[in-house]
Short mmCIF file of C-alpha atoms in Angstrom, two decimals:
data_model
loop_
_atom_site.label_atom_id
_atom_site.label_comp_id
_atom_site.label_asym_id
_atom_site.label_seq_id
_atom_site.Cartn_x
_atom_site.Cartn_y
_atom_site.Cartn_z
CA MET Z 191 -21.37 -10.14 34.14
CA GLU Z 192 -22.85 -13.58 34.72
CA ASN Z 193 -26.23 -12.56 33.34
CA SER Z 194 -24.77 -10.70 30.34
CA THR Z 195 -24.87 -12.03 26.74
CA HIS Z 196 -21.50 -12.80 25.20
CA PHE Z 197 -21.74 -11.93 21.55
CA LYS Z 198 -19.92 -13.82 18.80
CA VAL Z 199 -21.46 -11.88 15.91
CA PHE Z 200 -21.09 -8.10 15.33
CA ARG Z 201 -23.33 -5.73 13.45
CA LEU Z 202 -21.77 -3.04 11.13
CA ALA Z 203 -24.12 -0.16 11.73
CA ALA Z 204 -22.41 2.39 9.53
CA TYR Z 205 -24.15 0.93 6.41
CA GLY Z 206 -27.59 1.98 7.75
CA ASP Z 207 -30.60 1.98 5.46
CA ILE Z 208 -29.28 3.34 2.10
CA GLY Z 209 -32.23 1.99 0.09
CA GLN Z 210 -31.79 2.08 -3.74
CA LEU Z 211 -28.63 4.07 -3.34
CA LYS Z 212 -26.84 0.81 -2.61
CA TYR Z 213 -26.62 0.07 -6.29
CA PHE Z 214 -24.96 3.43 -6.96
CA TYR Z 215 -22.48 2.91 -4.12
CA PHE Z 216 -21.85 -0.62 -5.25
CA ALA Z 217 -21.04 0.58 -8.87
CA VAL Z 218 -18.63 3.35 -7.52
CA VAL Z 219 -16.85 0.87 -5.19
CA THR Z 220 -16.53 -1.70 -7.93
CA VAL Z 221 -14.97 0.85 -10.40
CA LEU Z 222 -12.54 2.03 -7.72
CA TYR Z 223 -11.48 -1.55 -6.86
CA PHE Z 224 -11.04 -2.32 -10.57
CA VAL Z 225 -8.90 0.80 -11.11
CA ILE Z 226 -6.78 -0.02 -8.06
CA ILE Z 227 -6.17 -3.60 -9.21
CA LEU Z 228 -5.38 -2.51 -12.80
CA ALA Z 229 -3.02 0.41 -11.95
CA ASN Z 230 -1.08 -1.48 -9.20
CA ALA Z 231 -0.81 -4.72 -11.16
CA PHE Z 232 0.21 -2.84 -14.31
CA LEU Z 233 3.11 -1.09 -12.46
CA ILE Z 234 4.15 -4.33 -10.67
CA GLY Z 235 4.28 -6.01 -14.17
CA VAL Z 236 6.29 -3.15 -15.69
CA ILE Z 237 8.85 -3.10 -12.88
CA CYS Z 238 9.19 -6.92 -13.02
CA ILE Z 239 9.53 -7.10 -16.83
CA GLU Z 240 11.68 -3.99 -17.52
CA ARG Z 241 15.30 -4.77 -16.69
CA SER Z 242 16.28 -1.04 -16.33
CA LEU Z 243 13.89 -0.87 -13.35
CA HIS Z 244 15.56 -3.69 -11.44
CA GLU Z 245 17.10 -1.21 -8.92
CA PRO Z 246 16.43 -0.91 -5.23
CA MET Z 247 14.16 2.15 -5.48
CA TYR Z 248 11.87 0.41 -7.95
CA LEU Z 249 11.89 -2.94 -6.20
CA PHE Z 250 10.77 -1.14 -2.97
CA LEU Z 251 8.00 0.50 -5.02
CA CYS Z 252 6.98 -2.86 -6.31
CA ALA Z 253 6.61 -4.15 -2.75
CA LEU Z 254 4.56 -1.09 -1.93
CA PHE Z 255 2.11 -1.76 -4.87
CA VAL Z 256 1.85 -5.44 -3.79
CA ASN Z 257 0.88 -4.27 -0.28
CA GLN Z 258 -1.69 -1.91 -1.63
CA LEU Z 259 -3.36 -4.65 -3.56
CA TYR Z 260 -3.32 -6.68 -0.31
CA GLY Z 261 -4.83 -4.00 1.79
CA SER Z 262 -7.56 -3.16 -0.79
CA THR Z 263 -8.56 -6.81 -1.05
CA GLY Z 264 -9.03 -6.77 2.73
CA LEU Z 265 -11.77 -4.04 2.33
CA PHE Z 266 -13.39 -3.93 -1.07
CA PRO Z 267 -14.94 -7.47 -1.45
CA ALA Z 268 -16.53 -7.22 2.02
CA LEU Z 269 -17.63 -3.69 1.27
CA MET Z 270 -19.26 -4.79 -2.04
CA PHE Z 271 -20.95 -7.71 -0.26
CA TYR Z 272 -22.51 -5.73 2.50
CA LEU Z 273 -23.67 -2.97 0.17
CA LEU Z 274 -25.83 -5.46 -1.67
CA SER Z 275 -26.70 -7.74 1.21
CA ASP Z 276 -29.58 -7.34 3.50
CA THR Z 277 -27.51 -8.46 6.52
CA ARG Z 278 -24.98 -6.33 8.29
CA ASP Z 279 -23.69 -9.08 10.62
CA ILE Z 280 -20.12 -10.30 10.67
CA SER Z 281 -18.68 -13.21 12.73
CA LEU Z 282 -16.05 -12.63 15.31
CA LEU Z 283 -13.58 -14.84 13.44
CA TYR Z 284 -14.10 -13.00 10.07
CA CYS Z 285 -14.04 -9.63 11.91
CA CYS Z 286 -10.60 -10.52 13.45
CA LEU Z 287 -9.42 -11.78 9.98
CA GLN Z 288 -10.36 -8.39 8.52
CA ILE Z 289 -8.65 -6.51 11.31
CA TYR Z 290 -5.59 -8.66 10.79
CA VAL Z 291 -5.40 -7.92 7.01
CA LEU Z 292 -6.14 -4.19 7.37
CA TYR Z 293 -3.60 -3.75 10.20
CA THR Z 294 -0.84 -5.72 8.51
CA TYR Z 295 -1.46 -3.52 5.55
CA GLY Z 296 -1.12 -0.37 7.57
CA LEU Z 297 2.06 -1.41 9.41
CA THR Z 298 3.63 -2.77 6.30
CA GLU Z 299 2.80 0.52 4.38
CA PHE Z 300 4.54 2.64 7.04
CA SER Z 301 7.53 0.10 7.02
CA ASN Z 302 7.81 0.20 3.20
CA ILE Z 303 7.77 4.02 3.29
CA ALA Z 304 10.46 4.02 5.98
CA VAL Z 305 12.58 1.67 3.86
CA MET Z 306 12.17 3.85 0.75
CA SER Z 307 13.20 6.85 2.73
CA TYR Z 308 16.34 5.04 3.93
CA ASP Z 309 17.05 4.14 0.28
CA ARG Z 310 16.88 7.74 -0.77
CA TYR Z 311 19.00 8.83 2.17
CA ILE Z 312 21.76 6.41 1.15
CA SER Z 313 21.44 7.32 -2.47
CA ILE Z 314 21.76 11.10 -1.86
CA CYS Z 315 23.97 11.25 1.21
CA TYR Z 316 26.37 8.32 0.25
CA PRO Z 317 26.28 8.05 -3.59
CA LEU Z 318 29.65 6.38 -3.92
CA GLU Z 319 28.80 3.73 -1.38
CA TYR Z 320 25.27 3.19 -2.59
CA ASN Z 321 25.82 -0.04 -4.57
CA ASN Z 322 27.97 -1.63 -1.77
CA ILE Z 323 25.36 -0.89 0.86
CA MET Z 324 22.12 -1.67 -1.10
CA THR Z 325 23.02 -5.14 -2.17
CA PRO Z 326 20.41 -7.75 -3.41
CA LYS Z 327 20.56 -9.44 0.03
CA ILE Z 328 19.92 -6.17 1.91
CA ILE Z 329 17.04 -5.28 -0.50
CA CYS Z 330 15.30 -8.70 0.01
CA GLY Z 331 15.99 -8.49 3.77
CA LEU Z 332 14.41 -5.09 4.18
CA ILE Z 333 11.31 -6.05 2.20
CA LEU Z 334 10.92 -9.32 4.01
CA LEU Z 335 11.46 -7.68 7.38
CA SER Z 336 8.66 -5.19 6.67
CA TRP Z 337 6.19 -8.02 6.13
CA VAL Z 338 7.36 -10.36 8.91
CA TYR Z 339 7.44 -7.59 11.46
CA SER Z 340 3.90 -6.49 10.58
CA PHE Z 341 2.48 -10.02 10.51
CA PHE Z 342 4.07 -10.97 13.80
CA ILE Z 343 2.97 -7.84 15.72
CA ASN Z 344 -0.65 -8.09 14.42
CA ALA Z 345 -0.82 -11.85 15.30
CA ILE Z 346 -0.23 -10.88 18.89
CA ILE Z 347 -2.86 -8.11 18.84
CA ILE Z 348 -5.52 -10.44 17.27
CA SER Z 349 -4.74 -13.27 19.71
CA LEU Z 350 -5.39 -10.89 22.58
CA SER Z 351 -8.73 -9.67 21.09
CA LEU Z 352 -9.90 -13.23 20.49
CA ARG Z 353 -9.71 -14.05 24.17
CA LEU Z 354 -12.14 -11.23 25.17
CA GLN Z 355 -15.90 -11.65 25.94
CA PHE Z 356 -18.13 -9.06 24.35
CA CYS Z 357 -21.34 -7.65 25.86
CA GLY Z 358 -22.19 -5.44 22.91
CA ASN Z 359 -22.05 -6.13 19.18
CA VAL Z 360 -22.78 -2.84 17.38
CA LEU Z 361 -19.84 -1.35 15.47
CA ASP Z 362 -20.34 2.08 13.94
CA ARG Z 363 -18.01 1.22 11.13
CA VAL Z 364 -18.21 -0.25 7.55
CA TYR Z 365 -15.40 -2.52 8.51
CA CYS Z 366 -13.96 -4.11 11.72
CA ASP Z 367 -11.18 -2.23 13.59
CA ASN Z 368 -9.52 -3.36 16.70
CA TYR Z 369 -10.16 -0.30 18.90
CA SER Z 370 -13.91 -0.50 18.28
CA VAL Z 371 -14.06 -4.21 18.94
CA VAL Z 372 -12.07 -3.97 22.27
CA ARG Z 373 -14.34 -1.15 23.49
CA LEU Z 374 -17.33 -3.62 23.33
CA ALA Z 375 -15.60 -6.10 25.64
CA CYS Z 376 -16.86 -6.64 29.19
CA SER Z 377 -13.79 -8.63 30.20
CA ASN Z 378 -10.40 -7.28 31.23
CA THR Z 379 -8.70 -5.25 28.45
CA ILE Z 380 -5.53 -4.14 30.34
CA LEU Z 381 -3.28 -6.41 28.13
CA ASN Z 382 -4.96 -5.11 24.99
CA ASN Z 383 -4.40 -1.50 26.08
CA ILE Z 384 -0.83 -2.09 27.04
CA SER Z 385 -0.04 -4.05 23.77
CA GLY Z 386 -1.65 -1.25 21.74
CA LEU Z 387 0.50 1.37 23.37
CA LEU Z 388 3.65 -0.68 22.98
CA VAL Z 389 2.94 -1.24 19.25
CA THR Z 390 2.29 2.44 18.80
CA VAL Z 391 5.67 3.34 20.45
CA LEU Z 392 7.49 0.56 18.47
CA GLN Z 393 5.93 1.76 15.22
CA PHE Z 394 7.01 5.34 15.75
CA SER Z 395 10.49 4.21 16.79
CA CYS Z 396 11.16 1.83 13.91
CA THR Z 397 9.39 3.69 11.10
CA THR Z 398 8.34 7.21 11.63
CA PHE Z 399 11.43 8.56 13.45
CA PRO Z 400 13.81 6.98 10.90
CA THR Z 401 11.78 8.47 8.06
CA ILE Z 402 11.92 11.92 9.63
CA TYR Z 403 15.65 11.54 10.27
CA SER Z 404 16.29 10.46 6.70
CA TYR Z 405 14.59 13.45 5.14
CA VAL Z 406 16.16 15.86 7.57
CA ARG Z 407 19.57 14.60 6.53
CA ILE Z 408 18.64 14.73 2.88
CA LEU Z 409 17.51 18.36 3.33
CA GLN Z 410 20.79 19.22 4.96
CA ILE Z 411 22.87 17.73 2.14
CA CYS Z 412 20.68 19.42 -0.51
CA LEU Z 413 21.20 22.84 1.15
CA LYS Z 414 24.93 22.40 0.54
CA SER Z 415 24.76 20.84 -2.81
CA SER Z 416 24.52 22.11 -6.44
CA LYS Z 417 21.30 23.01 -8.22
CA GLU Z 418 21.43 19.75 -10.23
CA THR Z 419 21.71 17.62 -7.12
CA LYS Z 420 18.83 19.53 -5.50
CA GLN Z 421 16.61 19.00 -8.51
CA LYS Z 422 17.46 15.26 -8.59
CA ALA Z 423 16.68 14.90 -4.90
CA PHE Z 424 13.45 16.83 -5.35
CA ASN Z 425 12.28 14.62 -8.20
CA THR Z 426 12.87 11.33 -6.37
CA CYS Z 427 11.77 12.44 -2.88
CA THR Z 428 8.65 14.36 -3.73
CA PRO Z 429 6.49 11.28 -4.56
CA HIS Z 430 7.72 9.52 -1.32
CA ILE Z 431 6.83 12.44 0.91
CA ALA Z 432 3.45 12.87 -0.78
CA SER Z 433 2.77 9.14 -0.34
CA LEU Z 434 3.76 9.36 3.33
CA LEU Z 435 1.56 12.39 4.07
CA ASN Z 436 -1.36 10.87 2.18
CA PHE Z 437 -1.24 7.62 4.17
CA PHE Z 438 -0.55 9.43 7.53
CA PHE Z 439 -3.56 11.72 7.23
CA GLY Z 440 -5.75 8.71 6.21
CA CYS Z 441 -4.71 6.94 9.46
CA LEU Z 442 -5.17 10.15 11.43
CA PHE Z 443 -8.76 10.45 10.30
CA VAL Z 444 -9.43 6.82 11.63
CA ILE Z 445 -7.68 7.61 14.99
CA ILE Z 446 -9.65 10.79 15.47
CA GLN Z 447 -13.02 9.15 14.73
CA GLY Z 448 -12.13 6.33 17.24
CA ARG Z 449 -11.19 8.72 20.06
CA TYR Z 450 -13.69 11.52 19.55
CA ASP Z 451 -17.34 11.88 18.94
CA THR Z 452 -17.94 12.66 15.20
CA ALA Z 453 -21.71 12.09 15.21
CA HIS Z 454 -22.30 15.71 14.13
CA LEU Z 455 -20.57 14.90 10.77
CA PRO Z 456 -22.71 13.60 7.88
CA PRO Z 457 -22.66 9.74 7.72
CA ILE Z 458 -21.26 9.62 4.17
CA LEU Z 459 -18.39 12.00 5.14
CA ARG Z 460 -17.48 9.92 8.19
CA THR Z 461 -17.46 6.75 6.00
CA ILE Z 462 -15.26 8.42 3.43
CA LEU Z 463 -12.75 9.51 6.13
CA LEU Z 464 -12.76 5.94 7.61
CA VAL Z 465 -11.88 4.27 4.31
CA TYR Z 466 -9.60 7.04 3.08
CA PHE Z 467 -6.33 5.15 4.05
CA LEU Z 468 -7.53 2.11 2.24
CA ILE Z 469 -8.74 3.70 -1.01
CA CYS Z 470 -6.69 6.91 -1.66
CA PRO Z 471 -3.08 5.62 -1.37
CA PRO Z 472 -3.68 2.51 -3.49
CA LEU Z 473 -5.50 4.69 -5.98
CA PHE Z 474 -3.20 7.73 -6.28
CA ASN Z 475 0.23 6.21 -5.63
CA PRO Z 476 0.51 4.26 -8.90
CA PHE Z 477 -0.50 7.35 -10.96
CA MET Z 478 1.75 9.63 -8.89
CA TYR Z 479 4.85 7.43 -9.14
CA GLY Z 480 4.02 6.64 -12.74
CA VAL Z 481 3.93 10.29 -13.73
CA ARG Z 482 6.72 11.68 -11.45
CA MET Z 483 9.34 9.06 -11.97
CA VAL Z 484 10.96 9.32 -15.39
CA LYS Z 485 12.14 5.72 -15.77
CA ILE Z 486 8.73 4.29 -14.92
CA ARG Z 487 6.95 6.68 -17.27
CA GLN Z 488 9.31 5.75 -20.06
CA ALA Z 489 8.88 2.06 -19.43
CA CYS Z 490 5.12 2.47 -19.44
CA ILE Z 491 5.02 4.24 -22.83
CA LYS Z 492 7.83 2.16 -24.37
CA PRO Z 493 5.54 -0.37 -26.08
CA CYS Z 494 3.40 2.38 -27.67
CA TYR Z 495 6.15 4.95 -28.48
CA PRO Z 496 9.44 3.04 -28.82
CA THR Z 497 12.69 5.10 -28.82
CA ALA Z 498 14.96 5.48 -31.87
CA GLU Z 499 17.38 2.99 -30.33
CA GLU Z 500 14.57 0.45 -29.81
CA LEU Z 501 13.29 0.96 -33.40
CA ASP Z 502 16.89 0.43 -34.71
CA ARG Z 503 17.23 -2.73 -32.59
CA ARG Z 504 14.01 -4.14 -33.92
CA GLN Z 505 14.95 -3.38 -37.57
CA LYS Z 506 18.29 -5.11 -37.11
CA GLN Z 507 16.53 -8.07 -35.59
CA HIS Z 508 14.01 -8.18 -38.52
CA LEU Z 509 16.90 -8.00 -41.09
CA GLN Z 510 18.68 -10.79 -39.32
CA GLU Z 511 15.56 -12.98 -39.33
CA LEU Z 512 15.20 -12.38 -43.13
CA PHE Z 513 18.81 -13.19 -43.70
CA LEU Z 514 18.42 -16.54 -41.83
CA GLU Z 515 15.35 -17.33 -43.90
CA ASP Z 516 17.24 -16.64 -47.19
CA SER Z 517 20.08 -18.84 -45.89
CA ASP Z 518 17.71 -21.73 -45.26
CA ASP Z 519 16.30 -21.41 -48.81
CA GLU Z 520 19.79 -21.53 -50.40
CA ASP Z 521 20.81 -24.58 -48.45
CA PHE Z 522 17.72 -26.49 -49.25
CA PRO Z 523 16.45 -25.10 -52.65
CA GLY Z 524 14.19 -28.09 -53.29
CA PHE Z 525 12.59 -28.16 -49.91
CA VAL Z 526 9.12 -26.72 -49.67
#
């Protein structure tokens, strides 16, 4: 221990020597990042601007899209830099910062999905009490709680990792993750292991179990309800369940690669599985929710294909403006 080297810089070995392919990978990553920003920012703008979407379900969706932009920004700029750069080194502080951003994104994503499942549970199981339960204060509190909980928990995890001394510096990743960093430590990691176990238990207790309970109760209500109620529940819950499964399997890929030897897999496949939870949910969720949810779809196409009521409203407004102009001319006939 006394003669060992304590590293403050890590090397991201998963990039390897990709030669001229780096320009192709850089172009693909850039396009993906641009599409993620455009799709999520567009739906955030639509939800904020359209008054008919100022309802709990869509406000929770807005928080989900904001978190996806946050998580993508924790990966893509660094990924684009290292693809074109000759260096693969990353400092301990920046590595911990990246871990903090990616882990807060992950915990907040699970929390948002849990909050959305609770919202659907109240809406379907207690429709008459929905507006009394999901008040603006409750909505803001649930969104804020998701972020505060995630930021606080991960601050503890990162502070425990920063105190470690490292006798190795090679990470077989394209980004930093806490499990791989802790494995390189040559100092005592008991506190890190205990905190990781407690966070996992807390995460399942506060997000995963309530989500499962909510959908089980929704299923029980739907089995006893009319066909119309079943169809409505199916239309609103399907995107949420698909989003949950998509993100869950992405996280599962990361956990499996951290605990088991996946050296037999092609490097490009291992990398895709590692970044799946950071690319696929932010990429597919906006399109899935935009297509599946009628109100969002209508709000998106409204500027291009206005409804008859909207056209009538615009015509009345135009006639009113013309009338006001004529009135001004009559009052001041000599004024040019």
